[in-house]
Short mmCIF file of C-alpha atoms and ligand atoms in Angstrom, two decimals:
data_model
loop_
_atom_site.label_atom_id
_atom_site.label_comp_id
_atom_site.label_asym_id
_atom_site.label_seq_id
_atom_site.Cartn_x
_atom_site.Cartn_y
_atom_site.Cartn_z
CA UNK C 1 0.21 -0.05 0.21
CA UNK C 2 0.99 3.43 -1.10
CA UNK C 3 1.80 5.94 2.28
CA UNK C 4 0.78 10.07 1.09
CA UNK C 5 3.50 11.09 -0.70
CA UNK C 6 6.56 13.71 -0.08
CA UNK C 7 5.96 16.65 -1.60
CA UNK C 8 9.46 18.83 -1.34
CA UNK C 9 9.75 22.20 -2.19
CA UNK C 10 13.29 23.43 -3.01
CA UNK C 11 13.29 26.94 -3.31
CA UNK C 12 16.43 27.66 -4.14
CA UNK C 13 17.89 30.90 -4.15
CA UNK C 14 14.57 32.57 -4.25
CA UNK C 15 12.07 34.75 -1.88
CA UNK C 16 12.10 37.14 0.41
CA UNK C 17 11.28 37.23 3.98
CA UNK C 18 7.55 38.18 3.48
CA UNK C 19 7.06 35.80 0.57
CA UNK C 20 8.74 33.04 2.72
CA UNK C 21 6.10 33.42 5.79
CA UNK C 22 3.21 34.31 4.07
CA UNK C 23 3.68 31.35 1.49
CA UNK C 24 3.83 28.86 4.49
CA UNK C 25 0.92 30.49 6.61
CA UNK C 26 -1.36 30.20 3.39
CA UNK C 27 -0.16 26.58 2.60
CA UNK C 28 -0.82 25.81 6.68
CA UNK C 29 -4.31 26.81 6.07
CA UNK C 30 -4.94 23.94 3.62
CA UNK C 31 -6.23 20.83 6.02
CA UNK C 32 -6.90 18.70 3.17
CA UNK C 33 -4.15 19.07 1.31
CA UNK C 34 -1.92 18.44 4.10
CA UNK C 35 -3.37 15.04 5.43
CA UNK C 36 -3.02 13.25 1.94
CA UNK C 37 0.37 14.40 1.88
CA UNK C 38 3.78 15.18 3.45
CA UNK C 39 4.80 18.58 2.67
CA UNK C 40 8.41 19.41 3.46
CA UNK C 41 9.90 23.02 2.31
CA UNK C 42 13.59 24.41 1.78
CA UNK C 43 13.87 27.65 1.95
CA UNK C 44 17.25 29.49 1.82
CA UNK C 45 19.05 29.33 5.32
CA UNK C 46 18.29 32.98 6.62
CA UNK C 47 14.73 31.95 6.11
CA UNK C 48 14.73 28.52 7.76
CA UNK C 49 14.07 29.98 11.14
CA UNK C 50 11.23 31.95 10.18
CA UNK C 51 9.71 29.32 8.08
CA UNK C 52 9.98 26.54 10.93
CA UNK C 53 8.09 29.90 13.18
CA UNK C 54 5.10 29.90 10.66
CA UNK C 55 5.08 26.27 10.29
CA UNK C 56 4.74 25.39 13.81
CA UNK C 57 2.32 23.51 14.65
CA UNK C 58 1.32 22.11 11.49
CA UNK C 59 2.48 19.44 9.54
CA UNK C 60 4.97 21.07 7.00
CA UNK C 61 8.42 20.87 7.84
CA UNK C 62 11.02 23.02 7.05
CA UNK C 63 15.11 22.15 6.24
CA UNK C 64 17.52 23.27 4.31
CA UNK C 65 19.46 23.33 0.95
CA UNK C 66 22.90 22.10 1.81
CA UNK C 67 24.78 21.29 5.40
CA UNK C 68 28.42 21.26 5.58
CA UNK C 69 29.65 18.23 7.10
CA UNK C 70 31.30 19.38 9.92
CA UNK C 71 30.33 20.78 13.05
CA UNK C 72 31.65 24.19 13.91
CA UNK C 73 35.05 25.30 12.76
CA UNK C 74 36.73 28.19 10.74
CA UNK C 75 34.69 27.12 7.36
CA UNK C 76 33.71 30.69 6.17
CA UNK C 77 30.11 30.67 4.74
CA UNK C 78 29.46 27.46 5.94
CA UNK C 79 26.60 25.99 7.83
CA UNK C 80 26.06 23.12 9.69
CA UNK C 81 23.64 20.54 10.66
CA UNK C 82 23.53 21.55 14.03
CA UNK C 83 22.83 24.77 13.42
CA UNK C 84 20.23 23.73 10.65
CA UNK C 85 18.35 21.61 13.35
CA UNK C 86 18.67 24.48 15.94
CA UNK C 87 16.79 26.99 13.80
CA UNK C 88 13.63 24.67 13.69
CA UNK C 89 15.10 22.34 10.18
CA UNK C 90 14.21 19.04 10.74
CA UNK C 91 15.74 17.58 7.09
CA UNK C 92 18.63 18.47 4.54
CA UNK C 93 18.72 18.07 0.93
CA UNK C 94 22.43 16.54 0.16
CA UNK C 95 24.70 16.47 -3.14
CA UNK C 96 21.86 18.20 -5.33
CA UNK C 97 22.93 18.40 -8.95
CA UNK C 98 23.52 22.02 -8.59
CA UNK C 99 26.00 21.60 -5.64
CA UNK C 100 27.44 18.88 -7.48
CA UNK C 101 27.94 21.05 -10.15
CA UNK C 102 28.53 24.18 -9.47
CA UNK C 103 30.60 24.11 -6.16
CA UNK C 104 31.80 20.67 -7.01
CA UNK C 105 30.63 18.48 -4.52
CA UNK C 106 31.89 15.10 -4.82
CA UNK C 107 30.63 11.58 -3.72
CA UNK C 108 32.42 11.36 -0.85
CA UNK C 109 32.26 14.86 0.44
CA UNK C 110 28.26 14.01 -0.14
CA UNK C 111 28.96 10.60 2.33
CA UNK C 112 30.50 12.60 5.28
CA UNK C 113 27.50 15.34 5.05
CA UNK C 114 25.13 12.49 5.16
CA UNK C 115 26.55 11.00 8.12
CA UNK C 116 26.80 14.23 9.39
CA UNK C 117 22.57 15.16 8.95
CA UNK C 118 22.21 11.29 10.95
CA UNK C 119 24.39 12.14 13.36
CA UNK C 120 22.65 15.75 14.23
CA UNK C 121 19.37 13.97 13.84
CA UNK C 122 17.80 15.80 10.88
CA UNK C 123 16.95 13.64 8.15
CA UNK C 124 18.94 13.49 4.82
CA UNK C 125 17.43 13.70 1.21
CA UNK C 126 20.60 12.66 -0.84
CA UNK C 127 19.88 13.45 -4.58
CA UNK C 128 21.28 11.67 -7.51
CA UNK C 129 21.09 11.84 -11.09
CA UNK C 130 22.91 11.81 -14.12
CA UNK C 131 23.90 14.23 -16.83
CA UNK C 132 22.71 14.37 -20.34
CA UNK C 133 26.02 12.70 -21.51
CA UNK C 134 26.03 9.98 -18.98
CA UNK C 135 22.35 9.25 -20.13
CA UNK C 136 23.36 9.26 -23.94
CA UNK C 137 26.55 6.66 -23.35
CA UNK C 138 24.22 4.19 -21.50
CA UNK C 139 25.96 4.96 -18.02
CA UNK C 140 22.85 5.99 -16.03
CA UNK C 141 22.84 2.89 -13.72
CA UNK C 142 26.27 3.06 -13.62
CA UNK C 143 26.45 6.69 -12.43
CA UNK C 144 23.62 6.38 -9.72
CA UNK C 145 24.80 2.86 -7.92
CA UNK C 146 27.85 4.71 -7.63
CA UNK C 147 26.42 8.01 -6.15
CA UNK C 148 24.37 5.47 -3.99
CA UNK C 149 27.13 3.57 -2.95
CA UNK C 150 29.80 6.24 -2.02
CA UNK C 151 27.37 8.61 -0.60
CA UNK C 152 25.96 5.84 1.04
CA UNK C 153 28.99 3.93 2.32
CA UNK C 154 28.75 3.02 6.16
CA UNK C 155 25.62 4.03 6.95
CA UNK C 156 24.06 1.55 9.17
CA UNK C 157 20.87 -0.29 8.36
CA UNK C 158 19.28 1.16 11.81
CA UNK C 159 19.68 4.79 10.13
CA UNK C 160 17.95 3.59 6.57
CA UNK C 161 14.95 4.26 7.74
CA UNK C 162 15.20 7.63 7.94
CA UNK C 163 16.81 8.53 4.37
CA UNK C 164 15.63 9.60 1.39
CA UNK C 165 16.61 9.30 -1.70
CA UNK C 166 15.83 11.86 -4.62
CA UNK C 167 16.52 11.06 -8.18
CA UNK C 168 17.01 13.86 -10.19
CA UNK C 169 18.40 13.57 -13.54
CA UNK C 170 20.52 16.91 -14.45
CA UNK C 171 19.15 17.29 -17.73
CA UNK C 172 15.75 17.37 -16.79
CA UNK C 173 16.04 20.09 -13.74
CA UNK C 174 14.54 23.63 -14.66
CA UNK C 175 14.87 22.73 -18.31
CA UNK C 176 10.88 22.19 -18.73
CA UNK C 177 11.89 18.71 -19.77
CA UNK C 178 11.01 15.87 -17.23
CA UNK C 179 11.95 12.49 -17.78
CA UNK C 180 8.59 10.32 -18.60
CA UNK C 181 6.75 8.38 -15.84
CA UNK C 182 8.27 5.48 -17.77
CA UNK C 183 11.82 6.61 -17.48
CA UNK C 184 11.06 7.76 -14.25
CA UNK C 185 9.96 4.10 -12.56
CA UNK C 186 12.89 2.66 -14.25
CA UNK C 187 15.59 4.47 -12.66
CA UNK C 188 13.78 4.39 -9.28
CA UNK C 189 13.19 0.60 -8.96
CA UNK C 190 17.37 0.12 -9.96
CA UNK C 191 18.38 2.79 -6.99
CA UNK C 192 15.92 0.22 -4.99
CA UNK C 193 17.45 -2.52 -6.38
CA UNK C 194 20.70 -1.07 -5.32
CA UNK C 195 19.68 -0.41 -1.75
CA UNK C 196 18.36 -3.81 -1.53
CA UNK C 197 22.01 -4.93 -2.22
CA UNK C 198 23.12 -2.33 0.87
CA UNK C 199 20.77 -3.39 3.73
CA UNK C 200 18.08 -5.86 2.24
CA UNK C 201 15.24 -5.80 0.12
CA UNK C 202 12.88 -5.37 3.53
CA UNK C 203 14.55 -1.95 4.81
CA UNK C 204 14.99 -0.75 0.73
CA UNK C 205 11.04 -0.68 0.33
CA UNK C 206 10.72 1.52 3.01
CA UNK C 207 12.56 4.09 1.81
CA UNK C 208 11.06 7.12 0.49
CA UNK C 209 12.27 7.20 -3.36
CA UNK C 210 11.05 11.04 -4.58
CA UNK C 211 11.50 11.86 -8.20
CA UNK C 212 12.59 15.87 -8.95
CA UNK C 213 12.95 17.65 -12.59
CA UNK C 214 10.65 20.09 -13.94
CA UNK C 215 8.05 18.34 -12.24
CA UNK C 216 4.50 20.68 -12.50
CA UNK C 217 0.63 20.35 -12.01
CA UNK C 218 0.14 18.63 -15.61
CA UNK C 219 2.77 15.85 -14.76
CA UNK C 220 2.53 15.55 -10.80
CA UNK C 221 -0.08 12.71 -10.72
CA UNK C 222 1.02 10.31 -13.50
CA UNK C 223 4.82 9.99 -11.69
CA UNK C 224 3.22 9.76 -8.47
CA UNK C 225 1.29 6.72 -9.47
CA UNK C 226 4.23 4.73 -10.44
CA UNK C 227 5.11 1.82 -7.82
CA UNK C 228 8.32 2.75 -7.12
CA UNK C 229 7.26 6.85 -7.19
CA UNK C 230 7.27 7.76 -3.49
CA UNK C 231 7.63 11.92 -3.86
CA UNK C 232 8.42 14.80 -5.72
CA UNK C 233 11.10 17.14 -5.45
CA UNK C 234 9.50 20.19 -6.68
CA UNK C 235 11.66 23.48 -7.71
CA UNK C 236 10.57 26.12 -10.09
CA UNK C 237 6.72 24.92 -9.54
CA UNK C 238 6.72 25.53 -5.62
CA UNK C 239 7.75 28.84 -5.78
CA UNK C 240 3.48 29.98 -6.39
CA UNK C 241 1.56 28.66 -3.84
CA UNK C 242 -0.90 28.09 -6.71
CA UNK C 243 0.84 25.77 -8.40
CA UNK C 244 2.38 24.01 -5.52
CA UNK C 245 -1.01 23.29 -4.64
CA UNK C 246 -2.27 21.55 -7.44
CA UNK C 247 0.94 19.33 -7.42
CA UNK C 248 -0.11 18.34 -3.71
CA UNK C 249 -1.94 14.70 -4.23
CA UNK C 250 -5.40 15.36 -3.79
CA UNK C 251 -6.92 11.83 -4.00
CA UNK C 252 -6.63 8.21 -3.06
CA UNK C 253 -3.20 6.82 -4.29
CA UNK C 254 -4.53 3.19 -3.87
CA UNK C 255 -7.34 3.77 -5.99
P1 LIG F 1 13.00 21.90 -11.04
O1 LIG F 1 14.04 21.86 -10.09
O2 LIG F 1 11.39 21.52 -10.95
O3 LIG F 1 12.88 23.47 -11.21
O4 LIG F 1 13.44 21.44 -12.51
C1 LIG F 1 13.92 21.00 -9.09
C2 LIG F 1 15.54 20.64 -8.26
O5 LIG F 1 16.13 21.52 -8.49
O6 LIG F 1 15.07 20.30 -7.06
#
């Protein structure tokens, strides 16, 4: 049986204070939608605290788009998992493709961040995905496997229950060209198989695998009904409350 989908808003470097707070104040009134979806919002670092305050008492969870792997120290411009938690964050994206490509994060650094999130008790959402070149050269599965195995190295089975995975092909992000539901299902079931090799099938079954990359109101449902799609990570279409609400699932996934 499918549970409520995880719908994660990744606001990237968008929105000001007013916009963050009013979005959440309005969204929290949508009780019927919030009962059918697990809604997570990742604003920019300075807005985690006001966002968490606006969401307090509602089921909306607030988190960050990144963390550093260290707890504290002389790392100018960086933010630790502990700081995110103290500001009211309960999850973090890790290894988003924009971090991998623009900020040169590799699987080993990403792995240390995953451990840091677990150590502090915020849920890591490990993001992975292939470039167009990797897909066209038939390397997608190898790339995903490496990102999973290296990104999750040393993570014990008892932690796996807190982990989320987000499959986001680089070519689909912000391009308006989402992967098809078939392509997504295929890659998600492949990722689940790799997770099964790591921790066994029963554990792998319970790890939510989300899809991201040009998700919008028009394609969200077709993606969510796929067997191995447990949620969506939404960038551009999460910025307006209206389009975000249309992405939230309003029916019964089992019907
Ligand atoms: P997009 O971004 O929905 O704008 O393609 C998704 C993401 O980067 O997480």
